[in-house]
Coordinates of C-alpha atoms in Angstrom, one line a residue:
Chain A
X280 CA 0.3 -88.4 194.7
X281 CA 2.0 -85.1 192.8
X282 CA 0.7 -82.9 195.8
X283 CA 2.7 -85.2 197.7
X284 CA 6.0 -85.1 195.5
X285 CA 5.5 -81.4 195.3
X286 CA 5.3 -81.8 199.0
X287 CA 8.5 -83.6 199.1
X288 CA 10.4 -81.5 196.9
X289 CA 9.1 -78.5 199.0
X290 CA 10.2 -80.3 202.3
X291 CA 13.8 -81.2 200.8
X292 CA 13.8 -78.1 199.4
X293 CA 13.3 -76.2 202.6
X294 CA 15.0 -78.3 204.8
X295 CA 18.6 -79.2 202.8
X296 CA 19.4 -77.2 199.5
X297 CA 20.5 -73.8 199.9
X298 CA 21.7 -72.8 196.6
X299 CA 25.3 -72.0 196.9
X300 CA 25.0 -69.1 194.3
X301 CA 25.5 -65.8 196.5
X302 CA 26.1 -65.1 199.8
X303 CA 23.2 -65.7 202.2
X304 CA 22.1 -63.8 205.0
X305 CA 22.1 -65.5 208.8
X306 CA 18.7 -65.0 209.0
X307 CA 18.0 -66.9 205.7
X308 CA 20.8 -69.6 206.8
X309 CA 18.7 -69.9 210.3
X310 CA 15.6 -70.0 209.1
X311 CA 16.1 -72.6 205.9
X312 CA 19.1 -74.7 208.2
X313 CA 19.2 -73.9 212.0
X314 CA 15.7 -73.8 212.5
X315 CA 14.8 -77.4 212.2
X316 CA 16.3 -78.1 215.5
X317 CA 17.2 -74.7 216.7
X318 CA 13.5 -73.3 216.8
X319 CA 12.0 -76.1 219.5
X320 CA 14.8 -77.5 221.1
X321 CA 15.0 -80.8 219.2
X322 CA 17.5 -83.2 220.7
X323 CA 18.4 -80.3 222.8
X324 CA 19.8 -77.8 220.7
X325 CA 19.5 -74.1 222.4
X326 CA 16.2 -72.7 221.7
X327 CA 16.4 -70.1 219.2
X328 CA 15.0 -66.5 221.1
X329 CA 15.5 -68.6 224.4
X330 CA 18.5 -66.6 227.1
X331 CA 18.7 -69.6 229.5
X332 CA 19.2 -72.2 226.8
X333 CA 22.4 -70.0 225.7
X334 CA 23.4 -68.5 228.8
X335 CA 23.6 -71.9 230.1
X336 CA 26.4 -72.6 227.3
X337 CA 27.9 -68.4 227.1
X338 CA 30.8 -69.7 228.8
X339 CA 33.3 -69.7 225.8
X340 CA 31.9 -66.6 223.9
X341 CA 31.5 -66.0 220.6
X342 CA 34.5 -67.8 219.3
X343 CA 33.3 -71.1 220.6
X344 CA 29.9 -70.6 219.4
X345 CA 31.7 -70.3 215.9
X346 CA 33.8 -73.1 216.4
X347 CA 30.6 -75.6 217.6
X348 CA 28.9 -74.4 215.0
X349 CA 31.4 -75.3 212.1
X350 CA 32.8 -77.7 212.7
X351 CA 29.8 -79.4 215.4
X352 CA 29.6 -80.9 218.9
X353 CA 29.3 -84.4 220.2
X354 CA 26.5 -84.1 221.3
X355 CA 24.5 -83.1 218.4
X356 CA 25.2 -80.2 216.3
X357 CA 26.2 -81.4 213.3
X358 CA 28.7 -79.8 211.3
X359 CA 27.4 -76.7 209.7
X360 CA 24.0 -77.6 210.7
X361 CA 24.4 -81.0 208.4
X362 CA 25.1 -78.5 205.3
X363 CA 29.1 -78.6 204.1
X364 CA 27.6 -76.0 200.9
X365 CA 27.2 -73.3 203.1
X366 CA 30.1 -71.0 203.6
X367 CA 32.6 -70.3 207.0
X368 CA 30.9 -66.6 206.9
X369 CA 26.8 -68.2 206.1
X370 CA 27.5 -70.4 209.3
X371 CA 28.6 -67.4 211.5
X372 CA 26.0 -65.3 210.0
X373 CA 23.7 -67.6 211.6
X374 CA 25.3 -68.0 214.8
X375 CA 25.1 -64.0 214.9
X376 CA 21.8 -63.9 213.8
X377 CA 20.7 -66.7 217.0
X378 CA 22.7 -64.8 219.8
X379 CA 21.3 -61.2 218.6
X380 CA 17.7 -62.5 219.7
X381 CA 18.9 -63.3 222.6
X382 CA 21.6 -60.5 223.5
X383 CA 20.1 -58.7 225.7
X384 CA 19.1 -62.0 227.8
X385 CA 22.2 -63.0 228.0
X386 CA 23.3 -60.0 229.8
X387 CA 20.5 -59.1 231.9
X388 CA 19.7 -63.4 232.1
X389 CA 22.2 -63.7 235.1
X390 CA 19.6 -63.3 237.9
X391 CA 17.3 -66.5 235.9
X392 CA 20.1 -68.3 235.6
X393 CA 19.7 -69.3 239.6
X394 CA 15.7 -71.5 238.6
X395 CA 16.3 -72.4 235.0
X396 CA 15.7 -76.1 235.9
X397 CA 12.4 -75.8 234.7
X398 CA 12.8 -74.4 231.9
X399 CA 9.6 -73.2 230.1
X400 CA 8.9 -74.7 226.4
X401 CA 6.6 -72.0 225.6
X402 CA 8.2 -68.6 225.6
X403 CA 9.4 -68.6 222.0
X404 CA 6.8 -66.8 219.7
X405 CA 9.3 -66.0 216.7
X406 CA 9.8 -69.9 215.6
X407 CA 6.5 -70.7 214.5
X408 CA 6.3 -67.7 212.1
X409 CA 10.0 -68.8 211.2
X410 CA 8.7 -72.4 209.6
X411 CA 6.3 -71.0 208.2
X412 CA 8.9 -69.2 206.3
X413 CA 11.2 -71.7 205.6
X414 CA 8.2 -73.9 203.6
X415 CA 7.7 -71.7 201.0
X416 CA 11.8 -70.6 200.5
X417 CA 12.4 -69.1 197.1
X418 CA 14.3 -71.8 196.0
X419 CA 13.6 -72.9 192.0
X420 CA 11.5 -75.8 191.5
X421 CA 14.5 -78.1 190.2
X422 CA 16.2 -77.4 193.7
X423 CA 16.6 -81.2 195.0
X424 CA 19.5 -81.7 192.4
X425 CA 21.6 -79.7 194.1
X426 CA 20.5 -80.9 197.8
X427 CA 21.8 -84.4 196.6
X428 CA 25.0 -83.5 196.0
X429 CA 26.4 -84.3 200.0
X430 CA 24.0 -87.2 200.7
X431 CA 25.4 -87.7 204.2
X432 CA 25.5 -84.7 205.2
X433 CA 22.2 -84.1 204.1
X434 CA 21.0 -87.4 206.2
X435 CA 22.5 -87.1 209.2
X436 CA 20.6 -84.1 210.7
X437 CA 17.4 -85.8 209.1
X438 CA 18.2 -88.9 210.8
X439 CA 19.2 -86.7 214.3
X440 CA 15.5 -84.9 213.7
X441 CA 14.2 -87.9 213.4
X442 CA 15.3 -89.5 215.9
X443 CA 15.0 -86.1 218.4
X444 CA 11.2 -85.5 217.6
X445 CA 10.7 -88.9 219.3
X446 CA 13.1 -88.5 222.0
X447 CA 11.8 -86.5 225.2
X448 CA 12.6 -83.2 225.0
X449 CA 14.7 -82.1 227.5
X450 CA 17.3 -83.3 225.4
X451 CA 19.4 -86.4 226.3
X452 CA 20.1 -88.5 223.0
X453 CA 20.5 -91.4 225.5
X454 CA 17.5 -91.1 227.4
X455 CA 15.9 -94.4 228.7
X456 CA 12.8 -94.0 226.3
X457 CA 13.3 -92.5 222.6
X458 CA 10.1 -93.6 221.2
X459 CA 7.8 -94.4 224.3
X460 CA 5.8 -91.5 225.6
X461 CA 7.3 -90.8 228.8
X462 CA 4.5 -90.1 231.9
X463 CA 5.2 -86.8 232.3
X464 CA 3.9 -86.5 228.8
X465 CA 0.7 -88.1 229.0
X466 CA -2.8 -86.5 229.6
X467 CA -1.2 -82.7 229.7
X468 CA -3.7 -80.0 231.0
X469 CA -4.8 -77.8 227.8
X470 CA -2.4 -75.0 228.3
X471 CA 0.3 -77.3 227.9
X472 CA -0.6 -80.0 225.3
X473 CA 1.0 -77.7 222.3
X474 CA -2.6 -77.2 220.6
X475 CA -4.3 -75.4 222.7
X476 CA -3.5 -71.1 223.0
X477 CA -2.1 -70.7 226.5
X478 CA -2.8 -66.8 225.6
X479 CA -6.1 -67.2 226.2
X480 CA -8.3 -67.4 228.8
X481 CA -10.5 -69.8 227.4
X482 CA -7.8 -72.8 227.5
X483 CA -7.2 -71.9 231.3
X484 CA -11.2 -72.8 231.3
X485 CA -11.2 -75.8 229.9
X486 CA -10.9 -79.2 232.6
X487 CA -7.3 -80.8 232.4
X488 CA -8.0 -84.5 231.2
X489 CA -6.2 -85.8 234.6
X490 CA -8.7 -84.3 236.8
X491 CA -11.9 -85.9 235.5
X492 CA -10.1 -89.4 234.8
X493 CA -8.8 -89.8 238.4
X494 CA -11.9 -91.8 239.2
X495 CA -12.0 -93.8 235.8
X496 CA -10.3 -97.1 235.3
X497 CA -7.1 -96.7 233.7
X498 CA -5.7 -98.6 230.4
X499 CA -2.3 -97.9 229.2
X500 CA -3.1 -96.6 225.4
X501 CA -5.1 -93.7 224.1
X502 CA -6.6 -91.6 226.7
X503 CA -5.2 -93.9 229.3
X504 CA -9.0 -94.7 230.2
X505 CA -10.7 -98.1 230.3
X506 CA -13.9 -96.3 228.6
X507 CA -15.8 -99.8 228.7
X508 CA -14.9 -100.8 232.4
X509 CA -16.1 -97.1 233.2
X510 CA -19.1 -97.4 231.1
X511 CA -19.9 -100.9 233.2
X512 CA -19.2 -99.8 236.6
X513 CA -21.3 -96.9 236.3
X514 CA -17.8 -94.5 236.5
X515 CA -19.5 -92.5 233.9
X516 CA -23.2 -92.5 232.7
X517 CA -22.7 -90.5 228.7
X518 CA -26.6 -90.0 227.7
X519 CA -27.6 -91.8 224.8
X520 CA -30.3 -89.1 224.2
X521 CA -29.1 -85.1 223.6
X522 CA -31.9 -84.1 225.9
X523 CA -33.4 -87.2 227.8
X524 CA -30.9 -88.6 230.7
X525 CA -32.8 -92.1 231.2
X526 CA -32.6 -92.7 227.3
X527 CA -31.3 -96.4 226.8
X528 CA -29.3 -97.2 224.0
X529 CA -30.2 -100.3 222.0
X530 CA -27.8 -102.5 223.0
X531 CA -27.8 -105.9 221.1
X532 CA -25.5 -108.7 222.7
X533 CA -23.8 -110.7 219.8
X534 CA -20.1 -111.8 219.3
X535 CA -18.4 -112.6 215.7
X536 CA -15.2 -114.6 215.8
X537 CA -13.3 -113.7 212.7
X538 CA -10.1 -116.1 212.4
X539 CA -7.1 -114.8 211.9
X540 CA -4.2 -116.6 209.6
X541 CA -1.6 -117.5 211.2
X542 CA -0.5 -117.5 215.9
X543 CA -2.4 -114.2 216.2
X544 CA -5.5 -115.6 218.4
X545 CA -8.7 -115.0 216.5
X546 CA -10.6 -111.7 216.9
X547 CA -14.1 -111.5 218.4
X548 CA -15.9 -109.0 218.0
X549 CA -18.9 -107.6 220.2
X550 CA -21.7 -105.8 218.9
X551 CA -22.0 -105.2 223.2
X552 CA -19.5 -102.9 223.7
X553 CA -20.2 -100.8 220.6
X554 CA -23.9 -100.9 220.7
X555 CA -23.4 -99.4 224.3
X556 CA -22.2 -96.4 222.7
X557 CA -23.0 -96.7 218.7
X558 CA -26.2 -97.2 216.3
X559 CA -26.4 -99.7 214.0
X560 CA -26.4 -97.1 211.1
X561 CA -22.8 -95.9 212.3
X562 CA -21.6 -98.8 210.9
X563 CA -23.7 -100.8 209.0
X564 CA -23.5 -100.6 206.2
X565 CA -21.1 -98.1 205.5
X566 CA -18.3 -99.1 206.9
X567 CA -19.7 -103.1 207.2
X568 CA -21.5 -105.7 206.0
X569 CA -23.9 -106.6 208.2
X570 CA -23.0 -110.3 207.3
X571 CA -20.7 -112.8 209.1
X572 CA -17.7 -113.1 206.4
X573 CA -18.8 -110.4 203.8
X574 CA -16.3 -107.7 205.3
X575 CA -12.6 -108.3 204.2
X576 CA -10.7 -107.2 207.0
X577 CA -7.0 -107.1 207.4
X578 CA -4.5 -105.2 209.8
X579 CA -2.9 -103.0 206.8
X580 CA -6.9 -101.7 206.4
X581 CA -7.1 -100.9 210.0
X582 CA -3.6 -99.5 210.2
X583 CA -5.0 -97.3 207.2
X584 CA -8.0 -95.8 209.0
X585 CA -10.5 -98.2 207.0
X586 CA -12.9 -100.8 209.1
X587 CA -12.4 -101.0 212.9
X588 CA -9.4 -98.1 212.3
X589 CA -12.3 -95.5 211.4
X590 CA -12.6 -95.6 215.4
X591 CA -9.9 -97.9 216.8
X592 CA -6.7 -95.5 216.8
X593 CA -8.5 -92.0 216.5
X594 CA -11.2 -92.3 219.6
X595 CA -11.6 -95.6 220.8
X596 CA -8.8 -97.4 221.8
X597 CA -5.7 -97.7 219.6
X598 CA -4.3 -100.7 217.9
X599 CA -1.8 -101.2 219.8
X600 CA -4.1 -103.0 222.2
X601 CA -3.7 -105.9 220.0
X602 CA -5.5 -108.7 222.7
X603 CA -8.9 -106.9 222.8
X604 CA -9.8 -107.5 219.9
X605 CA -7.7 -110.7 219.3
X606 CA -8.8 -112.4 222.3
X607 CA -9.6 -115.7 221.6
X608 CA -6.5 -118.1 221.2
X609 CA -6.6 -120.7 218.9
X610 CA -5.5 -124.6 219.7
X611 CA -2.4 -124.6 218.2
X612 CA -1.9 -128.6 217.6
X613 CA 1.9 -128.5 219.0
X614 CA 3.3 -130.2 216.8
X615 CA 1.7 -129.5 213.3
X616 CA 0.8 -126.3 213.1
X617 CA -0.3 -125.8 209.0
X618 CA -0.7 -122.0 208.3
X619 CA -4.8 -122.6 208.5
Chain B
X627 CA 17.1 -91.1 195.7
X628 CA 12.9 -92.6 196.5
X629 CA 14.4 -93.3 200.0
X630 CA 16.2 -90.3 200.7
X631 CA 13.6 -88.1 199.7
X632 CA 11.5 -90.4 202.1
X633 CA 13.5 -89.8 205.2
X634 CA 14.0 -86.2 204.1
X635 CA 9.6 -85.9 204.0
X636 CA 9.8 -88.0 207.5
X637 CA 11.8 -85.6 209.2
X638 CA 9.7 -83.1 208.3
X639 CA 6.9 -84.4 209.4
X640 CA 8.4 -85.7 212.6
X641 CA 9.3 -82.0 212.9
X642 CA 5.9 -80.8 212.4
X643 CA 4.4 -83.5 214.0
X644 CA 6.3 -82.2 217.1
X645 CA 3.4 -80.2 219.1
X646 CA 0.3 -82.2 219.0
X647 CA 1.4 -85.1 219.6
X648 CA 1.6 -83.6 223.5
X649 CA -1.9 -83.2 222.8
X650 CA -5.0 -85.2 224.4
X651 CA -6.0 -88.6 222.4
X652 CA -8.9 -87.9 220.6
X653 CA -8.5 -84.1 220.4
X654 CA -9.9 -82.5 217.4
X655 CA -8.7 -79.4 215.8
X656 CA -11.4 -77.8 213.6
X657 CA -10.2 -74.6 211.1
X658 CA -11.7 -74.9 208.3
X659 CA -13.0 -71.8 208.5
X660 CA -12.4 -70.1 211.8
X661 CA -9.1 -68.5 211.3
X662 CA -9.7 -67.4 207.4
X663 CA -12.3 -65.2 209.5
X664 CA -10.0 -64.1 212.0
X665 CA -11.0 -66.5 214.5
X666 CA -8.4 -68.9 216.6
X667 CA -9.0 -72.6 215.6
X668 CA -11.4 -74.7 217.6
X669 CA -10.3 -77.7 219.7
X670 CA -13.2 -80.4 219.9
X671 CA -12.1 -82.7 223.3
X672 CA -13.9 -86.1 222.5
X673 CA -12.6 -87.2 226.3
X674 CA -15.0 -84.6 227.5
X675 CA -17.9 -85.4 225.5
X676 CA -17.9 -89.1 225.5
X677 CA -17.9 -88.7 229.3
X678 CA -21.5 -87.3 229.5
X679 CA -22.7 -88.4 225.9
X680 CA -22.5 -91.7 223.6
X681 CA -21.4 -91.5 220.5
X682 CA -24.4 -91.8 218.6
X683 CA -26.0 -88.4 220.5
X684 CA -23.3 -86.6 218.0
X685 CA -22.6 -88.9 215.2
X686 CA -26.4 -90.4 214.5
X687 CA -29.1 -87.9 216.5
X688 CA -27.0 -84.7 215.3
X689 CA -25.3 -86.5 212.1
X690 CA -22.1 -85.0 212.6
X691 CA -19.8 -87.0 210.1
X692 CA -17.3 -88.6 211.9
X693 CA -14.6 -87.8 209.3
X694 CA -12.4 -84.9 210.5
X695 CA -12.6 -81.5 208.7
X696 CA -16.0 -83.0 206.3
X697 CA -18.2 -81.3 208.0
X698 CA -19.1 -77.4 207.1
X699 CA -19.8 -76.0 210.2
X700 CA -20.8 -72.3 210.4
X701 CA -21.6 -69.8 213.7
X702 CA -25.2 -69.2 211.8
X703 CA -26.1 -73.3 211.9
X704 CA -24.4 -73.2 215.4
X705 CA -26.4 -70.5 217.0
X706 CA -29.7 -72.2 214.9
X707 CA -28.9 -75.3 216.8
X708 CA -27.0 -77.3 214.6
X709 CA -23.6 -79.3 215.7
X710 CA -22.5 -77.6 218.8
X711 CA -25.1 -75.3 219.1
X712 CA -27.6 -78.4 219.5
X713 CA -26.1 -78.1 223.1
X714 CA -24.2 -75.4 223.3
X715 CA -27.5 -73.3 223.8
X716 CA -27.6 -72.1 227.6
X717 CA -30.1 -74.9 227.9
X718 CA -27.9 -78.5 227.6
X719 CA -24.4 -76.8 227.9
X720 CA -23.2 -72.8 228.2
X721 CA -24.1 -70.6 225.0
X722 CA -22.4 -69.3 222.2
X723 CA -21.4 -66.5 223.7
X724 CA -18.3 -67.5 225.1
X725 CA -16.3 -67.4 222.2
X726 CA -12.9 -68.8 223.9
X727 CA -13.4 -71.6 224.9
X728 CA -13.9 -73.2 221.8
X729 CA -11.5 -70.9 220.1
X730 CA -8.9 -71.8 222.5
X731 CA -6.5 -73.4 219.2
X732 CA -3.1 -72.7 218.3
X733 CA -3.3 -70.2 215.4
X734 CA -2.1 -72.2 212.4
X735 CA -3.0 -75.4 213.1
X736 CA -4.6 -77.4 210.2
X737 CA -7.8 -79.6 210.4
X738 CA -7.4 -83.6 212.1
X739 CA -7.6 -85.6 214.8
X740 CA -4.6 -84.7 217.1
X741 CA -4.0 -86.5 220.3
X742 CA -1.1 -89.0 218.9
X743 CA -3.6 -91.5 217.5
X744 CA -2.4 -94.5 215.6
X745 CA -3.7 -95.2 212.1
X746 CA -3.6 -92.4 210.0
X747 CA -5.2 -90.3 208.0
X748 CA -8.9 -89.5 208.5
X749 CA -11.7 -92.2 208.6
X750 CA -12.2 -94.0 205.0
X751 CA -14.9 -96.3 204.0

């Protein structure tokens, strides 16, 4: 609980409150402001280090950079980054600070300008280092007195981050989708999933998910794989022994119907299915009962990662594939229906 | 003031959130120790796995905790045969020696589950 406070102050602290004592330096105004949306591209900002981002927008110089910067843009940059503390000359300093990583791209970028339309995410080493910066910025403990002092301001660009991490990137506000995963998104090969090191030759090793699920049966939540229909229809054959392939798992055929308060149709829950993949001893009886009724299960447990969310939501499916498990619909007497 | 600070800590981790999110469901990102020893972090893909093993091979025969970042995992038990190495021996699956591929990881990236799963935090019971 106080690591998380701490954790809070830290992240306002980094994010919002620049103390408006001296004069800061653009690269301290970047890296505690501008970076938030400047360093990945969030809701389309130009990427900080990036030529065609900028040289796509060089077209009014300097001056205009100033002036978007100050006083913002329609499309997203708010006003001074979403911090009226800082001064005319803090703002500039940052805008300086962006275009010098980028000046000599921006000369020589003319001749890239002509296939930017796919315009790589990767290619920007400094930000990383950059956040890691900004977390730890000098600023005295008591610093979120200070950041309250232009509440709107101060929520706006948390409200624009917000809302930009869940859009697509590539940049439209508007887009279609803001919180759905768009396909292009889904099941990326490993050099391009943001975890794994494209620098290495390892990750160019490693399988891309698509190519060994073209065969399997698709779902449309977690790995986009049907792992029991694949498991059934012999798609896949997973041993259930390290080192013997024609080990059979102890499979055990029993159902539990747990009713559910209220319309949501009751859940039923097959020992088939798990046993298939699971001992008993992975679940029973640390995580349950092995008793009909004895296990208090709710949706807020699940949603927490306790009971079935120890596997639904992390490996197996996610709960957002609310009729598997509540598959069995009640008979809802039309006309009465009494909570239970 | 409770709500502010609320949004304020969401966008931050929306921020953060950012990159792995992209990542496979199910993914697993192990540094608990690699890159205090100068190693890249190791991605575990479950996908991969689960396709040729059931869950209890790693999670009962091997008792690997299924609880992100609980268990201590060290190249000496791996190369004794203990969690990976129970396969990872040039007899079940390709050896040890090929450092990369398991230490294909972001540098920086902290212990979890990555893959945009849905309940949160790790495992509790």
């Amino acid at each position: 609980m106080k690591a998380r406070y701490f954790a809070t102050l830290l992240a306002s602290a980094a994010l919002f409150s620049v103390p408006a004592l001296a004069q800061q330096s653009g690269k301290d105004v970047y890296s505690k402001v501008c970076a938030t949306c400047h360093a990945t591209g969030l809701a389309g900002a130009p990427r900080y280090g990036n030529a065609a981002d900028w040289n796509a927008r060089a077209g009014g110089g300097v001056g205009r950079f100033y002036q978007s910067a100050l006083q913002g843009t329609a499309k997203g940059m708010p006003a001074k980054g979403g911090h009226m503390t800082l001064s005319d000359g803090e703002v500039k300093g940052a805008v300086d600070y962006m275009l010098a990583a980028v000046k000599d791209g921006l000369k020589l970028g003319k001749a890239e300008e002509a296939a930017p339309a796919k315009a790589e995410t990767k290619p920007e080493p400094k930000p990383e280092p950059k956040k890691a910066e900004a977390k730890p910025a000098p600023t005295p403990a008591p610093a979120p007195a200070p950041a309250q002092q232009s509440p709107v301001a101060a929520s706006a660009p948390a409200a624009i981050a917000a809302a930009a991490a869940a859009a697509p990137s590539g940049g439209d506000v508007n887009a279609f989708n803001r919180m759905l995963k768009p396909a292009g998104k889904r099941n990326l090969p490993p050099p391009e999933d943001g975890i794994h090191d494209p620098t290495v030759d390892g990750t160019h090793a490693l399988q891309p998910p698509l190519a060994a699920f073209g065969t399997l049966p698709k779902s449309f939540a977690g790995n986009r794989v049907n792992w029991v229909e694949a498991l059934d229809k012999n798609k896949i054959s997973p041993r259930a022994d390290r080192q013997d392939p024609n080990a059979v798992p102890v499979v055990m055929d029993l159902n539990v119907v747990r009713e559910v308060k209220g319309s949501m149709p009751d859940v039923v829950y097959p020992h088939k299915q798990h046993t298939e993949w699971l001992d008993c001893s992975n679940c029973h009886p640390a995580i349950f009962n092995p008793q009909k009724g004895s296990n208090v299960i709710s949706m807020a447990a699940i949603l927490l990662g306790e009971k079935c969310g120890v596997c639904h939501g992390k490996v197996a499916f996610p709960v957002s594939e609310c009729r598997l498990c509540h598959s069995k619909k009640k008979e809802m007497p039309a006309a009465t229906a009494q909570g239970k | 003031m409770r709500r502010r600070l609320l949004i304020l800590f969401a966008a931050l981790l929306a921020v953060s959130a950012v990159p792995p999110a992209a990542a496979e469901y199910a993914d697993v990102v192990i540094n608990r120790a690699a890159e205090k020893n100068g190693m890249r972090p190791v991605v575990f893909p479950h996908w991969f796995h689960r396709i040729r093993f059931a869950c209890r091979v790693c999670h009962t025969e091997l008792a690997i905790n299924p609880r992100a970042a609980s268990n201590i995992i060290t190249m000496s038990d791996i190369i004794d045969g203990k969690f990976c190495g129970a396969c990872h021996n040039n007899d079940i699956a390709w050896g040890v020696d090929r450092c990369d591929i398991c230490h294909s990881g972001k540098r920086g990236l902290p212990s979890g589950i990555v893959g945009g799963h849905e309940t949160s935090g790790p495992g509790r019971w």
